[in-house]
mmCIF file of C-alpha atoms in Angstrom:
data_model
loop_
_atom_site.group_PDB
_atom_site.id
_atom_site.type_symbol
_atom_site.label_atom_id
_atom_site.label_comp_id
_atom_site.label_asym_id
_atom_site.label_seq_id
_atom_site.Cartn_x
_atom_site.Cartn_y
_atom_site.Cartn_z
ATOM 1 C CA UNK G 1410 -31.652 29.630 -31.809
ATOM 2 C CA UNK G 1411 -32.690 26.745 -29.399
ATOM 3 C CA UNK G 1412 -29.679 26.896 -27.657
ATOM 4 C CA UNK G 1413 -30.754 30.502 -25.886
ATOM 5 C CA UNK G 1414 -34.409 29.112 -25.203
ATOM 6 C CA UNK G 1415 -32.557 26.379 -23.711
ATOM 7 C CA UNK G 1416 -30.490 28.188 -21.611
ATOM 8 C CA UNK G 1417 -33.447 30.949 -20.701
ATOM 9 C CA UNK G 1418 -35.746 27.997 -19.536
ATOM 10 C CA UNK G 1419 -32.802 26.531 -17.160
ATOM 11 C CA UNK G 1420 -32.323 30.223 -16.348
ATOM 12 C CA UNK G 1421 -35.623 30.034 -14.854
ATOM 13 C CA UNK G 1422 -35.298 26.462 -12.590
ATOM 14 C CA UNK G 1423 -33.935 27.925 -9.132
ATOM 15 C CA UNK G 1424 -34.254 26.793 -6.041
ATOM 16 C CA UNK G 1425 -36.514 27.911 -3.673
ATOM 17 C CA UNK G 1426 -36.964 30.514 -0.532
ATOM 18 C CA UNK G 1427 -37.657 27.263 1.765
ATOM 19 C CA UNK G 1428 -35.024 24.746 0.092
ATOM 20 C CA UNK G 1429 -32.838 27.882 0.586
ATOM 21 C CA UNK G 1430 -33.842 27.877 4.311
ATOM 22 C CA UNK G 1431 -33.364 24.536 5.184
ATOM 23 C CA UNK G 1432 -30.253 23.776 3.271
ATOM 24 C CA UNK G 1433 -28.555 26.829 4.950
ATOM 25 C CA UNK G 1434 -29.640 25.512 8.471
ATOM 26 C CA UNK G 1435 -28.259 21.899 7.779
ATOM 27 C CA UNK G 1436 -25.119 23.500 6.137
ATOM 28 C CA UNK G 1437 -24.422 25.683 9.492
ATOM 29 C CA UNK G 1438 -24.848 22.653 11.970
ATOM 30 C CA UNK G 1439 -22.479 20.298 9.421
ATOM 31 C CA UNK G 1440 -19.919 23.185 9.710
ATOM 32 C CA UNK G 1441 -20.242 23.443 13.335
ATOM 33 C CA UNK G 1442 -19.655 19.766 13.732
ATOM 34 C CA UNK G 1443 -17.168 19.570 11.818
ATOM 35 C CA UNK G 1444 -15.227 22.360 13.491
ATOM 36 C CA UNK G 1445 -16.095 21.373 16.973
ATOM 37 C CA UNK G 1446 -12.992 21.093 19.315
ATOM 38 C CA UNK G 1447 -10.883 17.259 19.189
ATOM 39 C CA UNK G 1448 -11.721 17.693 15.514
ATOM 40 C CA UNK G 1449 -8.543 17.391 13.088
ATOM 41 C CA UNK G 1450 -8.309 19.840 10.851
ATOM 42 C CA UNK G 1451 -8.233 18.833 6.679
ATOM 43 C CA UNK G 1452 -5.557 19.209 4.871
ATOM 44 C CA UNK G 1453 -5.682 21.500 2.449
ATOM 45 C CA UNK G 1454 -7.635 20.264 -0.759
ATOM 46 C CA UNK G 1455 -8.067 16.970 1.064
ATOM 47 C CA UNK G 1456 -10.894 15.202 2.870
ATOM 48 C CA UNK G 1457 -10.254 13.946 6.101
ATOM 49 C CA UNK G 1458 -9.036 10.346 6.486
ATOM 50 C CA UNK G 1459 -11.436 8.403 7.659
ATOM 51 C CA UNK G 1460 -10.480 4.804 8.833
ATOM 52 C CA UNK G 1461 -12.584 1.961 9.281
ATOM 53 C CA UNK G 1462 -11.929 0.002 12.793
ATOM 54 C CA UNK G 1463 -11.906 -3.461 10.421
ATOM 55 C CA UNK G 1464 -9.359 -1.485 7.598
ATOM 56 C CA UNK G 1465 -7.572 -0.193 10.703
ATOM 57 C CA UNK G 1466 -7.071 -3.997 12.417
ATOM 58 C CA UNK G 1467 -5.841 -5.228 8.898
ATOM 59 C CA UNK G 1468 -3.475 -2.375 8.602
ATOM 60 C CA UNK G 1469 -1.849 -3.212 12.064
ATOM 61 C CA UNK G 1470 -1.831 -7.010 10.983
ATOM 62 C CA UNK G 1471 0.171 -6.179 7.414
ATOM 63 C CA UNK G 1472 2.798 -3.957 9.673
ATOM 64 C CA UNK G 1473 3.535 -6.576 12.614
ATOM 65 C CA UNK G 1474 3.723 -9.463 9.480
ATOM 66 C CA UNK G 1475 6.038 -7.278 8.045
ATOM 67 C CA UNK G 1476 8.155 -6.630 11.241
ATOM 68 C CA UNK G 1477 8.318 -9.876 12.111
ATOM 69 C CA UNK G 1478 9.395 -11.828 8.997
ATOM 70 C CA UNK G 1479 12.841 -9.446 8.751
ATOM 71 C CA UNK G 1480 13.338 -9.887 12.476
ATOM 72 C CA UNK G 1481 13.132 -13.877 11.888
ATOM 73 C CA UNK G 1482 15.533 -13.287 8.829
ATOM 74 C CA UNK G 1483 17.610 -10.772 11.011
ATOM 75 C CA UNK G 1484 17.828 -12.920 14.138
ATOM 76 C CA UNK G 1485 18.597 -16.062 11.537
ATOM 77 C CA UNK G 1486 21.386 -13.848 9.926
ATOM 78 C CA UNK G 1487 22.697 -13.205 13.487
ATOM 79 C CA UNK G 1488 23.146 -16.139 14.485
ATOM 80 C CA UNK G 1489 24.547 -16.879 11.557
ATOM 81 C CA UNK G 1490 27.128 -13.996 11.535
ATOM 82 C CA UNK G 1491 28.068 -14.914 14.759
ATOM 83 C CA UNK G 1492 29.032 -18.512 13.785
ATOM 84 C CA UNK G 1493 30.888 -17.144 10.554
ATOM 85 C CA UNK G 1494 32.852 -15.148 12.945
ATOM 86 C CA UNK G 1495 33.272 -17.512 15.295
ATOM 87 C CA UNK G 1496 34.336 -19.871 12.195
ATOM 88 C CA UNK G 1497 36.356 -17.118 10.461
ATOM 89 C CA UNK G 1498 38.355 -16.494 14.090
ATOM 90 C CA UNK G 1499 38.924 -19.957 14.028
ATOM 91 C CA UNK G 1500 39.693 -20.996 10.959
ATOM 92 C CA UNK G 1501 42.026 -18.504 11.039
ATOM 93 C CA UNK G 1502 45.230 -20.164 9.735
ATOM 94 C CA UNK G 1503 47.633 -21.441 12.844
ATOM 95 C CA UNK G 1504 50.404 -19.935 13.230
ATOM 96 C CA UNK G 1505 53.135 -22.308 13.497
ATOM 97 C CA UNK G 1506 54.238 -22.496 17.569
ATOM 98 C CA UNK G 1507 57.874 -23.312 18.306
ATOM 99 C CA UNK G 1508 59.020 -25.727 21.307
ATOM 100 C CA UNK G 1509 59.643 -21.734 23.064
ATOM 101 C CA UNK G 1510 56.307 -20.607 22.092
ATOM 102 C CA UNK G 1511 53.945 -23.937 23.769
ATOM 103 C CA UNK G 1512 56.485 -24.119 26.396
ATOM 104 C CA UNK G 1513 54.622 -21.881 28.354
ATOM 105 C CA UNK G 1514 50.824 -21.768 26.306
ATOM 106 C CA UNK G 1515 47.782 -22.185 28.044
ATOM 107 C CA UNK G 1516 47.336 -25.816 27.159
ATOM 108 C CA UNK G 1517 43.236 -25.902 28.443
ATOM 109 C CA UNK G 1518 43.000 -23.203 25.080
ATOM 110 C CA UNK G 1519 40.969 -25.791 23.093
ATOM 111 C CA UNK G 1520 41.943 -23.031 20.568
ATOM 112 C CA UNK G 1521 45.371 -23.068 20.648
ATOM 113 C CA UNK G 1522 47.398 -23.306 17.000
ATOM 114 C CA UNK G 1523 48.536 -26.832 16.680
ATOM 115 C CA UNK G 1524 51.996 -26.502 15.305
ATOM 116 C CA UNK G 1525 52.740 -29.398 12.651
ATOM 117 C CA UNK G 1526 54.618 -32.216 13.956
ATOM 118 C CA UNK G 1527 57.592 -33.747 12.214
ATOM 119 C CA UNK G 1528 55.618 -37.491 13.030
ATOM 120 C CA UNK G 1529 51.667 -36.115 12.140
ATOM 121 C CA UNK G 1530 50.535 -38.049 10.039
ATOM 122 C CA UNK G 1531 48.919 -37.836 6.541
ATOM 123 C CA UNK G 1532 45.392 -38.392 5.924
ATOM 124 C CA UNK G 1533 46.601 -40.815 3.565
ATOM 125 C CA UNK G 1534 48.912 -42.243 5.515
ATOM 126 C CA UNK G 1535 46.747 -42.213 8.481
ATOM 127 C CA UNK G 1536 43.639 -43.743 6.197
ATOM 128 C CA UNK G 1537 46.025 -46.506 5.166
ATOM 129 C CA UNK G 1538 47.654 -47.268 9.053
ATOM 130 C CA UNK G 1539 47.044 -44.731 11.332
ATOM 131 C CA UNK G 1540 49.154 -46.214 13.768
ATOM 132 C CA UNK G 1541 51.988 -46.536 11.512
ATOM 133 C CA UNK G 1542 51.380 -43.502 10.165
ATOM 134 C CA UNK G 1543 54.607 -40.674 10.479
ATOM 135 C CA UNK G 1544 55.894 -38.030 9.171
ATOM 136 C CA UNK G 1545 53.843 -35.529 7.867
ATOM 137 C CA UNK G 1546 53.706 -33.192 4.955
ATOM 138 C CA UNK G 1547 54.835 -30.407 6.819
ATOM 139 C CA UNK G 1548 51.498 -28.181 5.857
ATOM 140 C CA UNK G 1549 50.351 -26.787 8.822
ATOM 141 C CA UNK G 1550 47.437 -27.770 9.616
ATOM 142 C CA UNK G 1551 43.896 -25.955 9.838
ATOM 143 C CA UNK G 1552 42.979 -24.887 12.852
ATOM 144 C CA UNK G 1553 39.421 -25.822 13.395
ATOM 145 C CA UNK G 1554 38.552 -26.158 17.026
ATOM 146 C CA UNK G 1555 35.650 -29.312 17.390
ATOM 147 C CA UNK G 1556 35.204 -31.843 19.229
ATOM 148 C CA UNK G 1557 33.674 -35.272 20.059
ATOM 149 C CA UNK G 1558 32.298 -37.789 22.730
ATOM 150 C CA UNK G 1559 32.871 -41.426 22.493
ATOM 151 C CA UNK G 1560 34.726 -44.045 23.868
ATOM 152 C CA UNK G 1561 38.387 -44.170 23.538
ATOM 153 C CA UNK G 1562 39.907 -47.593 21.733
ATOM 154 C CA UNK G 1563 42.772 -48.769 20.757
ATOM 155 C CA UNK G 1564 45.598 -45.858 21.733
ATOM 156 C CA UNK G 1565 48.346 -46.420 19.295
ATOM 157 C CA UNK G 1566 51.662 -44.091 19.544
ATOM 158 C CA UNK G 1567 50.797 -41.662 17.307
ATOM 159 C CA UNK G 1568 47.116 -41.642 18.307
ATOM 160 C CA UNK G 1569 43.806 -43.577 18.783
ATOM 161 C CA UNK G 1570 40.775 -44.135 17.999
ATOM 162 C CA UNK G 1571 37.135 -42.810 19.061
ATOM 163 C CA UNK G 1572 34.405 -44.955 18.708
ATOM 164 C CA UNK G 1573 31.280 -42.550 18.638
ATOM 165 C CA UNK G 1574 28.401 -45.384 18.105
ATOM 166 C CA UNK G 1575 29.002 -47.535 15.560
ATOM 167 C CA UNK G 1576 31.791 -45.653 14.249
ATOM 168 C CA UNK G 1577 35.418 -45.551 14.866
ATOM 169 C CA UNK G 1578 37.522 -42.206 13.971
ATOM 170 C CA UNK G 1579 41.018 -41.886 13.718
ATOM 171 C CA UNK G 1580 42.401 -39.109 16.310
ATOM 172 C CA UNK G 1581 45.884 -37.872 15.929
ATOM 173 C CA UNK G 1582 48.360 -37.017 19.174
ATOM 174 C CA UNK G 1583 51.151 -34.530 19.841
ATOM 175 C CA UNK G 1584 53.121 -33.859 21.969
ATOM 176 C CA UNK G 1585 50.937 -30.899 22.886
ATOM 177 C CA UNK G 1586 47.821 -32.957 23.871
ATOM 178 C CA UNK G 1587 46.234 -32.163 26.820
ATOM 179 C CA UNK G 1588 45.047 -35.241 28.443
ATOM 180 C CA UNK G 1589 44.131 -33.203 31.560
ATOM 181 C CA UNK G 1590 46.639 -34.874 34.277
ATOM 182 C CA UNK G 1591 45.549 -38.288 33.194
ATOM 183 C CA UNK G 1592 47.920 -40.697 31.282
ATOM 184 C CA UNK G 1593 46.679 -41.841 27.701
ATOM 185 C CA UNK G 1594 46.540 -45.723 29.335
ATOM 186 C CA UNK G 1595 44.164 -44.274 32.068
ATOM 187 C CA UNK G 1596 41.538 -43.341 29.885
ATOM 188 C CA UNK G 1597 41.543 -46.299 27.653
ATOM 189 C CA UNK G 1598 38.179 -47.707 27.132
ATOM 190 C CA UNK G 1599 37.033 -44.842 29.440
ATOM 191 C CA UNK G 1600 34.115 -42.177 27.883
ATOM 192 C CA UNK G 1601 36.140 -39.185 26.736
ATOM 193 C CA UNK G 1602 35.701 -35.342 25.357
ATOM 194 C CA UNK G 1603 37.750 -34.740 22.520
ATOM 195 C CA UNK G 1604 38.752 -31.133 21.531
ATOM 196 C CA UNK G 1605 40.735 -31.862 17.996
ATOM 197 C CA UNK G 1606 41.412 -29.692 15.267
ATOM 198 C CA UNK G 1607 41.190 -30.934 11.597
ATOM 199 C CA UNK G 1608 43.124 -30.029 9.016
ATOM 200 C CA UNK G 1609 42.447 -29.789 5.209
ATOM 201 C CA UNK G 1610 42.557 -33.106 4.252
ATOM 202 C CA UNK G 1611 40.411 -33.709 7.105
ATOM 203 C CA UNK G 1612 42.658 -35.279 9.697
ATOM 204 C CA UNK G 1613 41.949 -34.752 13.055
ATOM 205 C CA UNK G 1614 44.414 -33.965 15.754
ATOM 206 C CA UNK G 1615 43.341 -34.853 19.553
ATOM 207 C CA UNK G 1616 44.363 -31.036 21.409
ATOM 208 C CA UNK G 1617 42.915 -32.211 24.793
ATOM 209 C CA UNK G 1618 41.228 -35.185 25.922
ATOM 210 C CA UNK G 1619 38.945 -35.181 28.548
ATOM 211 C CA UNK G 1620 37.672 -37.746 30.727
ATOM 212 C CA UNK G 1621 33.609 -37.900 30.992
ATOM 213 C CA UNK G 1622 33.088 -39.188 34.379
ATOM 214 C CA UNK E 291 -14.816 32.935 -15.050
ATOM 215 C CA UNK E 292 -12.480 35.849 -13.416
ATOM 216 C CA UNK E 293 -13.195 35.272 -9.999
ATOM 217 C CA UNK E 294 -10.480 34.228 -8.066
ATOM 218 C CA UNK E 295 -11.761 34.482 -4.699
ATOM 219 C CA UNK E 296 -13.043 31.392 -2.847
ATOM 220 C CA UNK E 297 -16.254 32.051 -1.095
ATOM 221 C CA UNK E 298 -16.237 30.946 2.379
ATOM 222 C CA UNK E 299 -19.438 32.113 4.022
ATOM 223 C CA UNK E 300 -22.142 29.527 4.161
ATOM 224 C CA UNK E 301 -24.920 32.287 2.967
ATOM 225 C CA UNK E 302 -22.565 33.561 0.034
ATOM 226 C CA UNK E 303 -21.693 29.583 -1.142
ATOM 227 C CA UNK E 304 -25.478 28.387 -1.352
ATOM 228 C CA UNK E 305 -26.165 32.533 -2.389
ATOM 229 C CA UNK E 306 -23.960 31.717 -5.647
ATOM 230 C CA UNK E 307 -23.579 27.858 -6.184
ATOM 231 C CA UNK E 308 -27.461 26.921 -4.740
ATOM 232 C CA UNK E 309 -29.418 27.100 -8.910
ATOM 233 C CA UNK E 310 -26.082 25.910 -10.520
ATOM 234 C CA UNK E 311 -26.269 22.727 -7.945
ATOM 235 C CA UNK E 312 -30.196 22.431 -8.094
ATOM 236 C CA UNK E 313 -29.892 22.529 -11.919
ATOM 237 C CA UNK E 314 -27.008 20.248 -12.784
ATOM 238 C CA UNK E 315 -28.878 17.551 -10.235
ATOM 239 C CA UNK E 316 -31.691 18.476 -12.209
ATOM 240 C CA UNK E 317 -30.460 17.741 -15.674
ATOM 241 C CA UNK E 318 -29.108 14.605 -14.841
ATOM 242 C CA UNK E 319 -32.119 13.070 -12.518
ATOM 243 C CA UNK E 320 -34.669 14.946 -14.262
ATOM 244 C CA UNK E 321 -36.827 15.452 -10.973
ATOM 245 C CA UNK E 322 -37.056 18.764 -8.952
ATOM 246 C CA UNK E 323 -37.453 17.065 -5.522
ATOM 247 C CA UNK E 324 -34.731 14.516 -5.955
ATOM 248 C CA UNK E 325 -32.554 16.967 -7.563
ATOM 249 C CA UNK E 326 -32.947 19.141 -4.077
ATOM 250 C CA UNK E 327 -32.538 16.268 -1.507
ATOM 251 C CA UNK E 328 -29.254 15.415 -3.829
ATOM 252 C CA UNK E 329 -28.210 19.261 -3.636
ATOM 253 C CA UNK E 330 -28.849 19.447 -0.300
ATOM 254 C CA UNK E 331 -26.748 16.924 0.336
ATOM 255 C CA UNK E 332 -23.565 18.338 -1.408
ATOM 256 C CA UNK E 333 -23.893 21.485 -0.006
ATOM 257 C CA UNK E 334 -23.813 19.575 3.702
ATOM 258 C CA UNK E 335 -20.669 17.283 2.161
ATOM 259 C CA UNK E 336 -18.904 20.248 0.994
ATOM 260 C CA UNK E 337 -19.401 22.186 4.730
ATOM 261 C CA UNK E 338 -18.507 18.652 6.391
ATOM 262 C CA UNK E 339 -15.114 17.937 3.826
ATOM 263 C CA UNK E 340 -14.372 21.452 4.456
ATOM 264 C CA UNK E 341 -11.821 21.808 1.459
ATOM 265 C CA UNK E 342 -9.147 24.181 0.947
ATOM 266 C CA UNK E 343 -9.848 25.448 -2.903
ATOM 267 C CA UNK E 344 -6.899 27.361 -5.026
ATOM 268 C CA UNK E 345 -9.529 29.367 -6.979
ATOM 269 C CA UNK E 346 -13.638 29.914 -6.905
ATOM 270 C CA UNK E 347 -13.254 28.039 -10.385
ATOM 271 C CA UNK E 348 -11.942 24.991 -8.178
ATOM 272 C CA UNK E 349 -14.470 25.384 -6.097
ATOM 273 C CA UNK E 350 -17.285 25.456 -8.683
ATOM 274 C CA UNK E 351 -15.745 22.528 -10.069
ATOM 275 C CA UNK E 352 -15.670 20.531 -6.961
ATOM 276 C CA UNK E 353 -19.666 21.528 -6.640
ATOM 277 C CA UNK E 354 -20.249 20.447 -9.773
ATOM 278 C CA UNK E 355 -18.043 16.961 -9.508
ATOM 279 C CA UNK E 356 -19.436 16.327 -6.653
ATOM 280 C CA UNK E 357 -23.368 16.779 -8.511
ATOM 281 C CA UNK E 358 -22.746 14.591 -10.770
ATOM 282 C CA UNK E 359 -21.241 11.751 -9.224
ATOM 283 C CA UNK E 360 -23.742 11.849 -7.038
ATOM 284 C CA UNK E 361 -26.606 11.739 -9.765
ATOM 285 C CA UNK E 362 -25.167 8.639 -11.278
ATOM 286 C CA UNK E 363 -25.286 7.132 -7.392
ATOM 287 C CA UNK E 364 -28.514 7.970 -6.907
ATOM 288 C CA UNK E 365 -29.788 6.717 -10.752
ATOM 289 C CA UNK E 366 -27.573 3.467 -10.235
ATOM 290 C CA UNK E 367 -28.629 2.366 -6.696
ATOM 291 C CA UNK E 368 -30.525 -0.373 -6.216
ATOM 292 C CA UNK E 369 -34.028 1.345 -5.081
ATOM 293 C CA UNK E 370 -33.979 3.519 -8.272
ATOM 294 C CA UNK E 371 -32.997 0.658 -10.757
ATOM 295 C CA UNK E 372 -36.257 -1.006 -9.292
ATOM 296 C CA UNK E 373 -38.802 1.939 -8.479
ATOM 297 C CA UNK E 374 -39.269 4.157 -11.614
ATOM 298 C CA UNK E 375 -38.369 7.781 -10.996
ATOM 299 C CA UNK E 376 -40.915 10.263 -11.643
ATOM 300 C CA UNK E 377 -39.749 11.775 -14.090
ATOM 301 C CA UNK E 378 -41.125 15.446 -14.824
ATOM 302 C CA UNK E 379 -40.472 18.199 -17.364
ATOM 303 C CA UNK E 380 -40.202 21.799 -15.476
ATOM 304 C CA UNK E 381 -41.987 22.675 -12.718
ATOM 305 C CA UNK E 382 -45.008 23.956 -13.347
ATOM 306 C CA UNK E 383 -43.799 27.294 -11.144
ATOM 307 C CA UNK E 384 -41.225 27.716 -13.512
ATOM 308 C CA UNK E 385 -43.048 30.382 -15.911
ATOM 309 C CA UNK E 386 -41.171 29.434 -18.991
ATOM 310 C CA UNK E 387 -41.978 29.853 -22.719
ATOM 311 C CA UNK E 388 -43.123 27.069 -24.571
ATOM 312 C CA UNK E 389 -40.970 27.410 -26.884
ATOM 313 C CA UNK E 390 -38.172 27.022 -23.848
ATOM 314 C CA UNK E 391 -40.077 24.187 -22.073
ATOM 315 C CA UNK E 392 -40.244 22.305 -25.448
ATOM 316 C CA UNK E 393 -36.403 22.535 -25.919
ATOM 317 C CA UNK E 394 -35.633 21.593 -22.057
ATOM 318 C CA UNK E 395 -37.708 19.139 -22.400
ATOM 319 C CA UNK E 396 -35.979 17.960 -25.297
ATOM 320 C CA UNK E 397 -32.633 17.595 -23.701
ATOM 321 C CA UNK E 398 -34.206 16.159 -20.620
ATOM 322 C CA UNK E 399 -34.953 13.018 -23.195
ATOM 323 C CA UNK E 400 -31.400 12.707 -24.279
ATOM 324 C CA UNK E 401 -29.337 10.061 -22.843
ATOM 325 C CA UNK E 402 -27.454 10.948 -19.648
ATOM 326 C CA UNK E 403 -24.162 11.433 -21.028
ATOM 327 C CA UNK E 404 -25.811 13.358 -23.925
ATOM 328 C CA UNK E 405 -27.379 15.726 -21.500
ATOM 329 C CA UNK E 406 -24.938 15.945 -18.714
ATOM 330 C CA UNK E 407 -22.183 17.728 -21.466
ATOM 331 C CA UNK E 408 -24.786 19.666 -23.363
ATOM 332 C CA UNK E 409 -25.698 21.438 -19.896
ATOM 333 C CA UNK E 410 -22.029 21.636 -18.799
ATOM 334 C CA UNK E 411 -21.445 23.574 -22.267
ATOM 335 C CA UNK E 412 -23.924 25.883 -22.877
ATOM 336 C CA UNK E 413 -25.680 26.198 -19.022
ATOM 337 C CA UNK E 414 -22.068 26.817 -17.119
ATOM 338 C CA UNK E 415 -20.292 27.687 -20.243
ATOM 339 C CA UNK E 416 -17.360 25.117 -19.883
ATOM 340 C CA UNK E 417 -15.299 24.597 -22.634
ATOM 341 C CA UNK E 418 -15.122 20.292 -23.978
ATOM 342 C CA UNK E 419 -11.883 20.320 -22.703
ATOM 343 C CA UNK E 420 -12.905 21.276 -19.547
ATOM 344 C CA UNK E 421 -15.782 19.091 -19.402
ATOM 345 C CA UNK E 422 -13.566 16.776 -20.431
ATOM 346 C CA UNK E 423 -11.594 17.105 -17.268
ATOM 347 C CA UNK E 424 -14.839 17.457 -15.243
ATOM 348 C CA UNK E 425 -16.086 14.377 -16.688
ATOM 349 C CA UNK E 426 -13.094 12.411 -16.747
ATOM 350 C CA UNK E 427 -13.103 11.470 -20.019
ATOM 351 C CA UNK E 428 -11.112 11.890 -22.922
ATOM 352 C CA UNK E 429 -11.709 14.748 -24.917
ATOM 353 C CA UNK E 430 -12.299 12.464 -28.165
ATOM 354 C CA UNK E 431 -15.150 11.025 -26.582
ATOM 355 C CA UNK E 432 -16.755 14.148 -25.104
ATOM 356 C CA UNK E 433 -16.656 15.715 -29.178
ATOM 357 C CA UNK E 434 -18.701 12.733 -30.005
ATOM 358 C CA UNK E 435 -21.373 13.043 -27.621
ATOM 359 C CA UNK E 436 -21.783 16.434 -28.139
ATOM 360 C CA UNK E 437 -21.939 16.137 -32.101
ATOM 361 C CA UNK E 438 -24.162 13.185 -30.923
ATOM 362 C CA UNK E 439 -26.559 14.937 -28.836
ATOM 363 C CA UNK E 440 -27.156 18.132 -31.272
ATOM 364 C CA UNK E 441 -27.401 15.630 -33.757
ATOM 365 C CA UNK E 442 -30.610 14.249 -31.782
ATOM 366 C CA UNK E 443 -31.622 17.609 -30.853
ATOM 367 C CA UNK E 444 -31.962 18.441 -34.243
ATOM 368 C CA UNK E 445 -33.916 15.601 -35.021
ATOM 369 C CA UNK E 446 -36.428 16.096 -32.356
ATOM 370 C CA UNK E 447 -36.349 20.091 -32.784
ATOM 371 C CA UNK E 448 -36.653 19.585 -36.641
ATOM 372 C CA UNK E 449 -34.088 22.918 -36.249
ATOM 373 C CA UNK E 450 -31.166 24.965 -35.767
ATOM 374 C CA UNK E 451 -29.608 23.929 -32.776
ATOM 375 C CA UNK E 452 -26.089 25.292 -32.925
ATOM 376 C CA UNK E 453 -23.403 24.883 -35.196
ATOM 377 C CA UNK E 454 -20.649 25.294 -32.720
#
């Protein structure tokens, strides 16, 4: 059979005394290098990692690009949050004050619940003559804390209006507006700060009005 | 293949792995000297890598693994592909038969993968399964080349090969 005279001739191929030698000497020094001390020891079945300094660099790139796009998203999501809250606390719906209950209310609380008035108007009928416009629809209104520079015009009874620019917004008054010390007349034509509140149909109700001086 | 126990000393690994290595390089590079600078240099990888084997059949796997794939470096890279190995039947020290040169020299002019599983089968006595494994090919493909190869063998033998 040629398969045994194949195997008896490879059989005979070894290596020799000095390859023996040589290899053995190279073999001892790789060991000893590789077990010389501040070497990390494999893992078992496992070659040592071995990083390159350029695979290494890229690595460190992929993890701060990864850290820092979440933290953009997380700081955006923040500030978000913090604005829904702010939003949600504020949009709260007002709870509807009694004469007893503003009596003695902070009045500077830009925040403070604006209770419906008997003569608030309607955006409709505000929209159609805000000065004329009375009695309201006895909804109370939502309690959304804003407010607005421009130049106060035309102060009606029931309210006046802002000019901010070019345009002229319709600002409803209370009895509860805050016109910090000042009489409405006073501030006529005068650069003012208006904390209002708007409601759901999007009428706006002056809480305090501030002289810009 | 009972041995279980991994050999650790340096003299006892290149005492029992040193003619499997030399030979396997041999087969597939077909030239004594390059097949000793190539298993010279897996003896040094395998001190350096320092593995942790389950088995001394892991081990001699790993040897002969590592062989091989580093044969096919050493046929494919770019100073072989453009100097042409010498390429030599046995040593003339080897005191062989001629009978047993004429058949090693014979699978020494089979194809690579012809060769490569005809000395894993009937030089280390692996089954085609486990060359299979070794190899990293699918078993389907390893039954070809061997039918392939004794088919050849036959051919240039004009004889029995094996019917296995």
């Amino acid at each position: 059979m040629f398969e045994q005279e194949y195997r008896q001739g490879m059989e005979k191929l070894s290596a020799s005394a000095q390859w023996r030698t040589d290899t053995l000497q190279k073999m001892q020094q790789a060991r000893q290098a590789s077990s010389a001390p501040g070497q990390p020891a494999p893992a078992p079945g496992k070659r040592p990692l071995r990083v390159s300094p350029r695979a290494a660099l890229l690595c460190a790139a992929a993890v701060v690009a990864l850290l820092v796009v979440p933290l953009g998203q997380w700081q955006g999501l923040w500030t978000g949050a913090s604005t829904a809250t702010l939003s949600e606390a504020d949009a709260a719906p007002a709870r509807v004050m009694t004469a007893e209950d503003t009596a003695g209310a902070d009045t500077d609380d830009p925040r403070m619940a604006i209770a419906p008035q008997a003569d608030m108007p309607t955006q409709e009928s505000a929209e159609a003559a805000p000065e004329q416009a009375t009695g309201g629809t006895g909804a109370a209104a939502e309690d959304v804390p804003l407010w607005q520079q421009g130049v106060l015009e035309e102060l009606t009874d029931t309210g006046f209006y802002l000019r901010e620019g070019t345009e002229r917004t319709y600002y409803a008054i209370t009895a509860q507006t805050d016109w910090g010390g000042a009489s409405a007349q006073a501030l006529e034509d005068c650069t003012v700060t208006v904390v209002y509140t708007q409601d759901a149909d999007g009428l706006r109700t002056a809480v305090q009005v501030r002289a810009d001086f | 293949m009972g041995e279980t126990a991994v050999l650790q000393s340096t003299e006892e690994i290149l005492d029992r792995y040193a003619d499997m290595v030399l030979r396997t390089a041999y087969t597939m590079v077909k030239n004594r000297h390059d097949a000793e600078d190539i298993a010279q240099d897996v003896f040094v990888s395998l001190m350096r890598a320092n593995p942790t084997f389950e088995s001394a059949e892991h081990q001699k796997a790993w040897l002969l693994r590592v062989t091989i794939n580093r044969c096919k470096s050493f046929l494919t890279s770019s100073w072989q592909r453009k100097t042409q190995g010498l390429e030599e039947a046995l040593p003339a020290d080897v005191s062989c038969t001629p009978t047993e040169r004429t058949v090693v020299d014979a699978v020494n002019a089979l194809p690579l993968k012809y060769r490569q599983v005809i000395y894993l089968y009937y030089i280390e006595g692996y089954a085609t399964a486990e060359i299979a494994r070794l190899l990293n090919l699918p078993l389907n493909t390893v039954l070809s080349q061997m039918a392939r190869a004794r088919k050849l063998l036959k051919k240039t033998l004009k004889g029995e090969w094996d019917n296995v």
